[in-house]
Coordinates of C-alpha atoms in Angstrom, one line a residue:
M30 CA 167.2 -31.7 70.3
D31 CA 170.3 -29.7 69.4
S32 CA 172.4 -29.8 72.5
T33 CA 176.1 -30.6 72.2
A34 CA 178.2 -32.3 74.8
H35 CA 182.0 -32.2 74.9
L36 CA 184.6 -34.5 76.4
P37 CA 186.3 -33.0 79.4
E38 CA 190.0 -32.4 79.1
G39 CA 192.1 -35.4 79.6
H40 CA 189.6 -38.1 78.9
G41 CA 190.8 -39.1 75.5
S42 CA 193.8 -41.1 74.4
D43 CA 195.4 -41.6 71.0
S44 CA 194.6 -44.6 68.9
K45 CA 198.3 -45.0 67.9
Q46 CA 199.4 -46.6 71.1
S47 CA 201.8 -49.5 70.9
R48 CA 200.3 -53.0 71.3
G49 CA 202.5 -55.5 72.9
W50 CA 202.1 -59.2 73.6
K51 CA 199.7 -58.5 76.6
F52 CA 197.3 -56.8 74.3
W53 CA 197.2 -59.6 71.8
L54 CA 197.1 -62.2 74.5
I55 CA 194.0 -60.7 76.1
F56 CA 192.5 -60.2 72.7
V57 CA 193.0 -63.9 71.8
S58 CA 191.3 -64.8 75.1
L59 CA 188.4 -62.5 74.3
C60 CA 188.0 -64.2 70.9
A61 CA 188.2 -67.6 72.6
S62 CA 185.4 -66.5 75.0
V63 CA 183.2 -65.4 72.1
F64 CA 183.9 -68.6 70.2
L65 CA 182.9 -70.6 73.3
S66 CA 179.6 -68.7 73.7
A67 CA 178.6 -68.9 70.0
L68 CA 179.6 -72.6 69.6
D69 CA 177.2 -73.7 72.4
L70 CA 174.4 -71.5 71.0
S71 CA 174.7 -72.6 67.4
S72 CA 175.1 -76.4 68.1
V73 CA 171.9 -76.7 70.1
G74 CA 169.6 -76.4 67.1
T75 CA 171.2 -79.4 65.3
A76 CA 171.4 -81.6 68.3
L77 CA 168.0 -80.7 69.8
P78 CA 166.0 -83.5 68.1
V79 CA 168.4 -86.1 69.5
I80 CA 168.4 -84.5 73.0
V81 CA 164.6 -84.3 73.1
N82 CA 164.3 -87.9 72.1
E83 CA 166.9 -89.2 74.6
L84 CA 165.6 -87.2 77.6
H85 CA 161.9 -87.5 76.6
G86 CA 161.4 -83.8 76.7
E87 CA 158.8 -83.3 73.9
D88 CA 156.7 -81.2 76.2
S89 CA 159.5 -78.9 77.4
F90 CA 161.7 -78.8 74.4
A91 CA 161.2 -75.0 73.9
W92 CA 162.7 -74.3 77.3
V93 CA 166.2 -75.6 76.3
S94 CA 166.7 -72.6 74.1
A95 CA 164.3 -70.2 75.8
V96 CA 165.8 -70.3 79.3
Y97 CA 169.3 -69.8 77.9
T98 CA 168.0 -66.7 76.1
L99 CA 166.1 -65.5 79.1
T100 CA 169.0 -65.5 81.6
C101 CA 171.4 -64.3 78.9
T102 CA 169.2 -61.3 78.1
A103 CA 168.3 -60.4 81.7
I104 CA 171.9 -60.3 82.9
L105 CA 173.2 -58.0 80.2
P106 CA 172.3 -54.5 81.6
L107 CA 173.5 -55.6 85.0
S108 CA 176.8 -56.9 83.6
G109 CA 177.8 -53.5 82.2
Q110 CA 177.2 -51.7 85.5
L111 CA 179.0 -54.5 87.5
A112 CA 182.0 -54.1 85.2
D113 CA 182.1 -50.4 86.1
I114 CA 181.9 -51.1 89.8
W115 CA 184.2 -54.1 90.3
G116 CA 186.3 -54.0 87.1
R117 CA 186.3 -55.9 83.9
R118 CA 188.4 -58.8 84.8
V119 CA 186.5 -60.0 87.8
I120 CA 183.2 -59.9 86.0
L121 CA 184.5 -61.7 82.9
L122 CA 186.1 -64.4 85.0
S123 CA 182.8 -64.9 86.9
A124 CA 181.0 -65.2 83.6
I125 CA 183.4 -67.8 82.2
F126 CA 183.0 -69.8 85.5
L127 CA 179.2 -69.7 85.3
F128 CA 179.3 -70.9 81.7
A129 CA 181.6 -73.8 82.6
L130 CA 179.4 -74.7 85.6
G131 CA 176.4 -74.7 83.4
S132 CA 178.2 -76.9 80.8
V133 CA 178.9 -79.5 83.5
I134 CA 175.3 -79.5 84.7
C135 CA 174.1 -80.0 81.1
A136 CA 176.5 -82.8 80.4
T137 CA 175.5 -84.8 83.5
A138 CA 171.7 -84.1 83.1
S139 CA 169.5 -87.1 83.6
S140 CA 166.3 -85.3 82.9
M141 CA 165.0 -82.3 80.9
N142 CA 164.5 -80.2 84.1
I143 CA 168.2 -80.6 85.1
L144 CA 169.2 -79.8 81.5
I145 CA 167.1 -76.7 81.5
G146 CA 168.6 -75.6 84.8
G147 CA 172.1 -76.0 83.3
R148 CA 171.1 -74.0 80.3
A149 CA 169.9 -71.2 82.6
V150 CA 173.3 -71.1 84.3
Q151 CA 175.0 -71.2 80.9
G152 CA 172.9 -68.3 79.7
M153 CA 174.0 -66.1 82.6
G154 CA 177.6 -66.9 81.8
S155 CA 177.1 -66.3 78.1
G156 CA 175.5 -62.9 78.7
G157 CA 178.4 -61.8 80.8
I158 CA 180.9 -63.0 78.3
Q159 CA 179.3 -61.2 75.4
S160 CA 179.0 -58.0 77.3
L161 CA 182.5 -57.9 78.8
V162 CA 184.2 -58.9 75.5
A163 CA 182.6 -55.9 73.8
I164 CA 183.4 -53.6 76.7
I165 CA 187.0 -54.6 77.1
I166 CA 187.6 -54.1 73.3
A167 CA 186.1 -50.7 73.6
D168 CA 188.4 -50.0 76.6
M169 CA 191.5 -50.9 74.6
V170 CA 190.7 -49.7 71.1
T171 CA 189.2 -46.4 69.9
L172 CA 186.1 -46.3 67.8
K173 CA 188.0 -45.0 64.8
E174 CA 190.1 -48.2 64.5
R175 CA 187.7 -50.6 66.3
G176 CA 186.3 -52.0 63.1
L177 CA 189.2 -54.5 62.6
F178 CA 189.0 -55.8 66.1
I179 CA 185.2 -56.1 66.1
S180 CA 185.6 -58.0 62.8
L181 CA 188.0 -60.4 64.3
T182 CA 185.8 -61.2 67.2
G183 CA 182.9 -61.4 64.8
A184 CA 185.0 -63.9 62.8
A185 CA 185.4 -66.0 65.9
Y186 CA 181.7 -65.9 66.5
S187 CA 180.9 -66.8 62.9
I188 CA 183.4 -69.7 62.8
A189 CA 181.8 -71.1 65.9
T190 CA 178.4 -70.6 64.3
A191 CA 179.6 -72.5 61.2
V192 CA 181.3 -75.4 62.9
G193 CA 178.7 -75.7 65.8
P194 CA 175.9 -77.4 63.8
F195 CA 178.5 -79.7 62.2
I196 CA 180.2 -80.7 65.5
A197 CA 176.8 -81.2 67.1
G198 CA 175.7 -83.4 64.2
V199 CA 178.9 -85.5 64.5
F200 CA 178.7 -86.0 68.2
S201 CA 174.9 -86.5 68.4
Q202 CA 175.0 -89.0 65.4
K203 CA 178.3 -90.8 65.9
V204 CA 178.9 -90.5 69.6
T205 CA 176.7 -88.6 72.1
W206 CA 175.8 -84.9 72.6
R207 CA 176.9 -85.2 76.2
W208 CA 180.5 -86.0 75.1
Q209 CA 180.7 -82.8 73.1
V210 CA 179.5 -80.7 76.0
R211 CA 181.5 -82.3 78.8
H212 CA 184.9 -83.0 77.5
H213 CA 185.9 -81.9 74.0
I214 CA 184.5 -78.5 73.5
N215 CA 183.2 -76.3 76.3
L216 CA 185.4 -77.1 79.3
P217 CA 188.8 -76.9 77.6
L218 CA 187.9 -73.6 76.0
C219 CA 186.6 -72.3 79.4
G220 CA 189.8 -73.4 81.0
L221 CA 191.9 -71.6 78.3
A222 CA 189.9 -68.4 78.5
F223 CA 189.8 -68.4 82.3
S224 CA 193.6 -68.9 82.6
V225 CA 194.6 -66.2 80.1
V226 CA 192.2 -63.6 81.6
S227 CA 193.5 -64.5 85.1
L228 CA 197.1 -63.7 84.0
I229 CA 196.4 -60.3 82.3
R230 CA 196.1 -57.2 84.5
L231 CA 193.4 -54.8 83.5
R232 CA 192.9 -51.4 85.1
K233 CA 190.7 -51.5 88.1
P234 CA 188.3 -48.9 89.6
P235 CA 189.4 -47.1 92.7
V236 CA 189.3 -49.3 95.8
E237 CA 186.1 -48.8 97.7
S238 CA 184.4 -50.6 100.6
I239 CA 181.9 -53.3 99.6
R240 CA 179.2 -51.1 101.2
K241 CA 180.0 -48.1 98.9
Q242 CA 180.2 -50.4 95.9
L243 CA 176.8 -51.9 96.6
A244 CA 175.4 -48.5 97.1
V245 CA 176.4 -47.4 93.6
L246 CA 174.6 -50.3 92.0
D247 CA 171.2 -49.4 90.4
W248 CA 169.2 -51.9 92.4
I249 CA 165.8 -50.7 91.3
G250 CA 166.6 -50.2 87.7
N251 CA 168.3 -53.6 87.3
A252 CA 165.6 -55.4 89.2
A253 CA 162.9 -53.8 87.1
I254 CA 164.6 -54.6 83.8
M255 CA 165.4 -58.2 84.8
A256 CA 161.9 -58.9 86.1
S257 CA 160.3 -57.3 83.0
T258 CA 162.6 -59.2 80.7
V259 CA 161.8 -62.5 82.4
S260 CA 158.1 -61.8 82.2
C261 CA 158.3 -61.0 78.5
V262 CA 160.4 -64.1 77.7
L263 CA 158.1 -66.4 79.7
A264 CA 155.2 -65.1 77.7
L265 CA 157.0 -65.5 74.4
T266 CA 158.0 -69.0 75.3
W267 CA 154.5 -70.1 76.2
A268 CA 152.9 -68.3 73.2
G269 CA 151.6 -70.7 70.6
F270 CA 152.8 -73.8 72.4
S271 CA 151.7 -74.1 76.0
F272 CA 148.9 -71.5 75.6
P273 CA 147.4 -69.5 72.7
W274 CA 148.7 -66.0 72.0
A275 CA 145.3 -64.6 72.9
S276 CA 145.2 -66.4 76.3
V277 CA 145.5 -64.6 79.6
Q278 CA 148.5 -66.8 80.4
V279 CA 150.4 -65.2 77.6
L280 CA 148.9 -61.7 77.4
A281 CA 149.2 -61.0 81.2
P282 CA 153.0 -61.5 81.5
L283 CA 153.6 -60.0 78.1
I284 CA 151.8 -56.8 78.9
C285 CA 153.3 -56.6 82.4
G286 CA 156.7 -57.1 80.9
V287 CA 156.4 -54.5 78.2
F288 CA 154.9 -51.9 80.6
G289 CA 157.6 -52.9 83.2
L290 CA 160.3 -52.1 80.7
V291 CA 158.7 -48.7 79.9
A292 CA 158.4 -48.0 83.6
A293 CA 162.1 -49.0 84.1
L294 CA 163.2 -46.6 81.3
I295 CA 161.1 -43.8 83.0
Y296 CA 162.8 -44.5 86.3
E297 CA 166.2 -44.6 84.6
T298 CA 165.6 -41.2 83.0
W299 CA 164.1 -39.2 85.9
F300 CA 164.9 -40.9 89.2
A301 CA 168.0 -43.2 89.1
T302 CA 171.1 -41.5 90.4
N303 CA 173.4 -44.0 88.7
P304 CA 171.3 -45.6 86.0
C305 CA 172.3 -48.9 84.4
V306 CA 170.7 -47.6 81.1
P307 CA 171.3 -43.9 81.0
I308 CA 168.8 -42.3 78.6
V309 CA 171.5 -40.2 77.1
I310 CA 172.7 -43.2 75.0
M311 CA 169.3 -42.9 73.1
S312 CA 169.0 -39.1 73.1
N313 CA 170.0 -38.6 69.5
R314 CA 168.5 -40.0 66.4
T315 CA 171.6 -41.7 65.1
S316 CA 172.1 -43.8 68.2
L317 CA 168.4 -44.5 68.4
S318 CA 168.3 -45.6 64.8
G319 CA 171.3 -47.9 65.5
Y320 CA 169.5 -49.5 68.5
F321 CA 166.3 -50.0 66.3
G322 CA 168.5 -51.6 63.6
T323 CA 170.0 -53.9 66.2
F324 CA 166.6 -55.0 67.4
T325 CA 165.3 -55.7 63.9
H326 CA 168.6 -57.5 63.0
G327 CA 168.1 -59.7 66.0
M328 CA 164.6 -60.6 65.1
V329 CA 165.6 -61.5 61.5
S330 CA 168.4 -63.7 62.7
I331 CA 165.8 -66.4 63.1
I332 CA 166.8 -67.4 59.5
V333 CA 170.1 -68.7 61.0
F334 CA 168.3 -70.7 63.7
C335 CA 165.9 -72.3 61.1
G336 CA 168.6 -73.2 58.6
P337 CA 169.1 -76.8 59.9
L338 CA 165.3 -77.3 60.1
Y339 CA 164.9 -76.9 56.4
F340 CA 167.5 -79.5 55.6
Q341 CA 166.4 -82.0 58.1
A342 CA 162.6 -81.7 57.4
C343 CA 162.5 -80.8 53.7
K344 CA 165.6 -82.7 52.5
L345 CA 165.5 -85.5 55.2
A346 CA 169.1 -84.8 55.9
S347 CA 170.7 -86.3 59.0
P348 CA 172.0 -83.9 61.7
L349 CA 175.5 -84.3 60.4
R350 CA 174.5 -83.6 56.8
S351 CA 172.3 -80.7 57.7
G352 CA 175.3 -79.2 59.5
L353 CA 177.3 -79.6 56.3
Y354 CA 174.6 -77.9 54.2
F355 CA 174.4 -75.1 56.7
F356 CA 178.1 -74.6 56.9
P357 CA 178.5 -72.3 53.9
M358 CA 176.0 -69.8 55.3
A359 CA 177.7 -69.6 58.7
V360 CA 181.1 -69.4 57.1
M361 CA 180.1 -66.4 54.9
I362 CA 179.0 -64.4 57.9
S363 CA 182.7 -64.2 59.0
P364 CA 184.3 -62.6 56.0
A365 CA 181.3 -60.2 55.6
A366 CA 181.8 -59.1 59.2
I367 CA 185.5 -58.6 58.6
I368 CA 184.9 -56.6 55.5
Q369 CA 182.4 -54.3 57.2
G370 CA 184.8 -53.7 60.1
I371 CA 187.8 -52.8 57.8
T372 CA 185.6 -50.8 55.5
I373 CA 184.2 -48.7 58.3
S374 CA 187.6 -48.2 59.9
K375 CA 189.0 -47.0 56.5
T376 CA 186.0 -44.9 55.3
G377 CA 183.9 -44.2 58.4
N378 CA 180.8 -44.7 56.3
Y379 CA 178.7 -47.1 58.4
R380 CA 175.4 -45.9 56.8
L381 CA 176.4 -47.3 53.4
V382 CA 177.4 -50.6 55.0
S383 CA 174.0 -50.8 56.8
V384 CA 172.2 -50.2 53.6
L385 CA 174.2 -52.9 51.8
G386 CA 173.5 -55.3 54.7
W387 CA 169.8 -54.8 54.6
V388 CA 169.6 -55.1 50.8
S389 CA 171.7 -58.3 50.9
M390 CA 169.4 -59.8 53.5
L391 CA 166.3 -58.9 51.5
V392 CA 167.7 -60.5 48.3
G393 CA 168.9 -63.6 50.2
I394 CA 165.7 -64.2 52.0
G395 CA 163.8 -63.6 48.8
L396 CA 165.8 -66.3 47.2
L397 CA 165.0 -68.6 50.1
M398 CA 161.4 -68.5 48.9
L399 CA 162.6 -71.0 46.2
A400 CA 163.7 -73.5 48.9
T401 CA 161.0 -76.2 48.3
P402 CA 161.5 -79.9 49.1
S403 CA 162.4 -80.4 45.4
A404 CA 164.7 -77.4 45.2
N405 CA 168.3 -77.8 44.1
I406 CA 170.6 -77.8 47.1
G407 CA 172.9 -75.4 45.2
V408 CA 170.2 -72.8 44.8
V409 CA 169.4 -73.0 48.5
I410 CA 173.0 -72.6 49.5
V411 CA 173.5 -69.6 47.2
A412 CA 170.4 -68.0 48.8
Q413 CA 171.9 -68.6 52.2
L414 CA 175.2 -67.1 51.2
V415 CA 173.6 -63.9 50.0
A416 CA 171.6 -63.6 53.2
A417 CA 174.7 -64.4 55.3
V418 CA 176.5 -61.4 53.7
G419 CA 173.8 -59.2 55.1
V420 CA 173.9 -60.8 58.5
G421 CA 177.7 -60.1 58.7
L422 CA 177.5 -56.6 57.4
L423 CA 174.8 -55.6 59.9
Y424 CA 177.0 -56.0 62.9
C425 CA 178.0 -52.5 62.1
T426 CA 175.2 -51.0 64.2
Q427 CA 177.7 -50.5 67.0
F428 CA 179.3 -47.6 65.1
S429 CA 176.1 -45.6 64.6
I430 CA 175.3 -46.1 68.3
L431 CA 178.7 -45.1 69.7
A432 CA 179.7 -42.4 67.2
P433 CA 177.7 -39.6 68.8
L434 CA 178.4 -40.7 72.4
D435 CA 181.0 -39.9 75.1
P436 CA 183.5 -42.9 75.3
R437 CA 182.8 -43.0 79.0
L438 CA 179.3 -44.3 78.2
N439 CA 180.8 -47.3 76.3
S440 CA 180.0 -50.0 79.0
Q441 CA 176.3 -48.9 79.4
A442 CA 175.8 -48.4 75.6
L443 CA 177.3 -51.7 74.6
A444 CA 175.5 -53.7 77.4
F445 CA 172.2 -52.2 76.2
L446 CA 173.0 -52.9 72.6
L447 CA 173.7 -56.6 73.5
F448 CA 170.5 -56.6 75.6
L449 CA 168.4 -55.5 72.7
R450 CA 170.1 -58.0 70.3
S451 CA 169.4 -60.9 72.7
F452 CA 165.9 -59.7 73.6
S453 CA 165.0 -59.3 69.9
Q454 CA 166.3 -62.7 69.1
T455 CA 163.8 -64.0 71.7
W456 CA 161.0 -62.2 69.9
G457 CA 162.3 -63.6 66.6
V458 CA 162.4 -67.2 67.8
A459 CA 159.0 -66.9 69.4
V460 CA 157.3 -65.4 66.4
G461 CA 159.1 -67.7 64.0
A462 CA 158.3 -70.8 66.1
T463 CA 154.7 -69.7 66.3
I464 CA 154.5 -69.2 62.5
I465 CA 155.9 -72.7 61.9
Q466 CA 153.8 -74.4 64.6
N467 CA 150.5 -72.9 63.4
H468 CA 151.2 -73.6 59.8
L469 CA 152.1 -77.2 60.6
K470 CA 149.0 -77.7 62.6
H471 CA 146.8 -76.8 59.6
H472 CA 148.9 -78.5 56.8
L473 CA 150.5 -81.6 58.2
P474 CA 148.6 -84.9 57.4
V475 CA 145.9 -85.5 59.9
V476 CA 147.0 -89.0 60.6
F477 CA 150.6 -87.8 61.3
L478 CA 149.4 -84.8 63.3
A479 CA 147.4 -87.1 65.6
R480 CA 150.6 -88.6 67.0
F481 CA 151.4 -85.3 68.8
A482 CA 149.8 -83.8 72.0
P483 CA 147.9 -80.5 71.6
K484 CA 150.6 -78.5 73.3
Q485 CA 153.6 -80.4 72.0
D486 CA 156.1 -78.6 69.8
I487 CA 155.6 -80.3 66.4
A488 CA 158.6 -79.1 64.4
Y489 CA 161.4 -80.8 66.2
S490 CA 159.3 -83.7 67.5
A491 CA 158.2 -84.5 63.9
V492 CA 161.5 -84.4 62.2
P493 CA 162.9 -87.7 63.5
L494 CA 159.7 -89.4 62.4
L495 CA 159.5 -88.2 58.8
K496 CA 161.5 -91.0 57.3
S497 CA 159.2 -93.6 58.8
L498 CA 156.1 -92.3 57.0
S499 CA 154.8 -93.7 53.8
P500 CA 156.0 -91.8 50.6
S501 CA 152.7 -90.0 50.1
L502 CA 152.4 -88.8 53.8
R503 CA 156.1 -87.9 53.8
T504 CA 155.8 -85.8 50.7
E505 CA 152.8 -84.0 52.2
A506 CA 154.6 -83.4 55.5
Q507 CA 157.7 -82.0 53.7
E508 CA 155.5 -79.6 51.8
A509 CA 153.9 -78.5 55.1
F510 CA 157.4 -77.7 56.5
S511 CA 158.4 -75.9 53.3
G512 CA 155.2 -73.8 53.4
S513 CA 155.8 -72.8 57.1
L514 CA 159.3 -71.7 56.3
R515 CA 158.1 -69.8 53.3
L516 CA 155.7 -67.8 55.5
L517 CA 158.5 -67.1 57.9
W518 CA 160.7 -65.8 55.0
I519 CA 157.9 -63.4 54.0
V520 CA 157.7 -62.0 57.6
S521 CA 161.5 -61.7 57.7
M522 CA 161.6 -59.7 54.4
A523 CA 159.1 -57.3 55.9
L524 CA 161.3 -56.8 58.9
C525 CA 164.3 -56.3 56.6
G526 CA 162.4 -53.5 54.8
I527 CA 161.7 -51.8 58.1
G528 CA 165.4 -52.1 59.0
L529 CA 166.4 -50.6 55.7
L530 CA 164.1 -47.6 56.2
S531 CA 165.5 -47.0 59.7
V532 CA 169.0 -46.2 58.2
A533 CA 167.4 -43.0 56.7
F534 CA 167.3 -41.5 60.3
Q535 CA 171.1 -41.8 60.8
K536 CA 173.8 -39.2 60.2
N537 CA 177.2 -40.4 59.2
I538 CA 179.0 -38.9 62.2
P539 CA 182.8 -39.0 62.0
L540 CA 184.3 -41.7 64.2
H541 CA 186.4 -40.3 67.0
R542 CA 189.8 -41.5 68.1
L543 CA 189.3 -41.1 71.9
R544 CA 189.5 -43.8 74.5
D545 CA 188.3 -43.8 78.1
E546 CA 191.5 -43.7 80.1
R547 CA 190.0 -45.2 83.2
W548 CA 190.1 -48.7 81.6
G549 CA 192.3 -50.9 79.5
L550 CA 195.6 -52.8 80.2
E551 CA 197.5 -51.7 83.3
S552 CA 200.7 -51.3 81.2
A553 CA 199.0 -49.3 78.4
P554 CA 200.2 -45.7 78.2
V555 CA 197.6 -43.0 79.0
T556 CA 197.8 -40.1 76.7
T557 CA 195.5 -37.2 77.1
E558 CA 193.5 -35.7 74.3
K559 CA 195.8 -32.7 73.9
Q560 CA 199.0 -34.8 74.1
A561 CA 197.8 -37.3 71.5
E562 CA 200.2 -37.5 68.6
G563 CA 199.1 -38.1 65.1
L564 CA 195.8 -36.2 65.4
D565 CA 195.5 -33.5 62.9
D566 CA 193.5 -30.3 63.5
E567 CA 190.5 -31.5 61.5
Q568 CA 190.3 -34.8 63.4
H569 CA 190.9 -33.0 66.7
E570 CA 187.9 -30.8 66.1
K571 CA 185.8 -33.9 65.1
D572 CA 186.8 -35.6 68.3
E573 CA 185.9 -32.6 70.5
V574 CA 182.2 -33.0 69.6
V575 CA 181.2 -36.5 70.7
A576 CA 177.5 -36.2 71.5
K577 CA 175.6 -34.0 69.1
N578 CA 171.9 -34.7 68.9
Y579 CA 170.8 -35.3 65.3

C-alpha cells in the first residue's frame, strides 16, 4: 500500500499557541481524572484479600476486577464517537459522574454482588475518563509537542499506581477499605475534577437535533464490538476458575467473541457510513505495529498486578508492607514515562524509545526470576525498577500510531488504542491468573489445598491463611507461589521478545505540528496551516504528508 493522504487546507494549527490559565486548569483537571481512575484500579489488588474475606466472596472474587475491566473496555470505542457527536466536555462529565456513582455503590456494598455491580459502573466511568483525557489533550496539543503533556498525565497515572497499594494497605489494615472508597479518596477527587471541567468551555460540534445526532452514531458497529468484547471477557474470566479452558462454557463465548470482533471490523471497513473504528487508522504498517505493541504491552502489564502477590505470599508481608515494597516499582514508571515523552518531543525518535522499553522489560523480568521466598528484598526491588523503566518507556506507542494519521482521526485512533490496551490487560490477567492457579493446584501441599473448593480462586484466598500453617507446610506453600510466578515471568519474557520484534515494522515518521481546529478550548486561537508561524519549509513539507502507508 503506497497511497498518500494530505490534510485539506485550513485543518492544521500551529503548536506555538499561547497557553493561558484556562489551558492549565483544564490540564490539571485531566491529570486529576487520570489519577482518580488509576488509584482505584491499583488499590484493588492490595485490598482484595481483605474485601473477599469480609464479604465472603471467595467464589466470585475474580469478578471484582473482571467486571471493571469488562465495562471499561467495552465502552472505549463508543466513547470516542460520542465525544465527536456531543462534544468532549459532556462525555467527560458523564464519565466522572458514573465513576463517582460506582464508588458510592462499592462503599455501601453489603454483598459481593452489590460490590461487583458498583465496579461495573466504575468501569464505565473509568473507560470514559481514560478516553476523553487522551482525546482532549490531542485536541489542545499537537503531536510534535505532545510528549511532555502525555508524560505529565502518565506521571499522574504512575503516582496513583504507586500510592494506590500503599493507601489500600493502610485503610484495609488500619481502618477499613470502605472508608477509603467512600470519603477520603474517590469522591473528593471526583468532585474536584467535575467542578473544574464544568467551568472550562471546550469547543462544541455544530448544534444538531437529537434525531440527527443519534443517526450519526454507529449503532451496529458499537453494538457488535461491545457484545463481542463482553463475550471474550466473560470467557477469560471463567477460564481456569469456573470452568476449564477446554470446556464449552469457555470456548463457545471466546470463539463467538473473537469472530464477532473480526466481523465488526469487516463491517466497519466495508459497510459502516460513520465507523467508530475506521480501518484507515490501521492501514499502514507503522500504526499497525504501534497497535500490536500496545496490545503486547497491555498483556505484559500483568507484572504490575502480581507485584503485591509476591510480597504477601512469598514474603508473608502485610497489605501495608507489600504496598511499601511495591512502591519503588510504581514510582519508577512515572519518571520513565516523563523521559520518553520529553525525548520523543525533542528527537522525534519513538522507535529507539520503544526498543529501549522492550529491552528494559526483558532484563527486569529476567531478574524477577531470582525472586524466590529466600531472595533478598533489595534484589527483587532492583528487578522491579528495571522492569518499571520499560513499562514507562512503552507508553510511547501513541506516537507510532498517530504519526502517519490525519489529526482529524485522533478521537477514533486514541479510543481504539485504549480499547486494545484495556482488552489486552484482560487477556494478560486471565492468562496470568490461570498460570498461577494451575501451578498452585499441582504444587501446594495437599492438606492445605483441601481447604479450597474446586472452582475457588486459590491465590488470594490462600494468602491470608499462610501464616497459620506449620513451618514446613508454609515453606512448601511459599515455594509453590514462587514457582507459579516464575512461570508467569517466563511467559512475560516471551511476549516482550515478540513486542521487541514488532518495532522492526515501524518507520520513524516525523511528528507533525498540526491540530484539529474543530476542537480544543473555546478561547484558543485557530491558525490555519498556511498561517502558522514558526514552521520552516522543511517542517511544512513534513506536515503536508500525514498518512503515508509504509
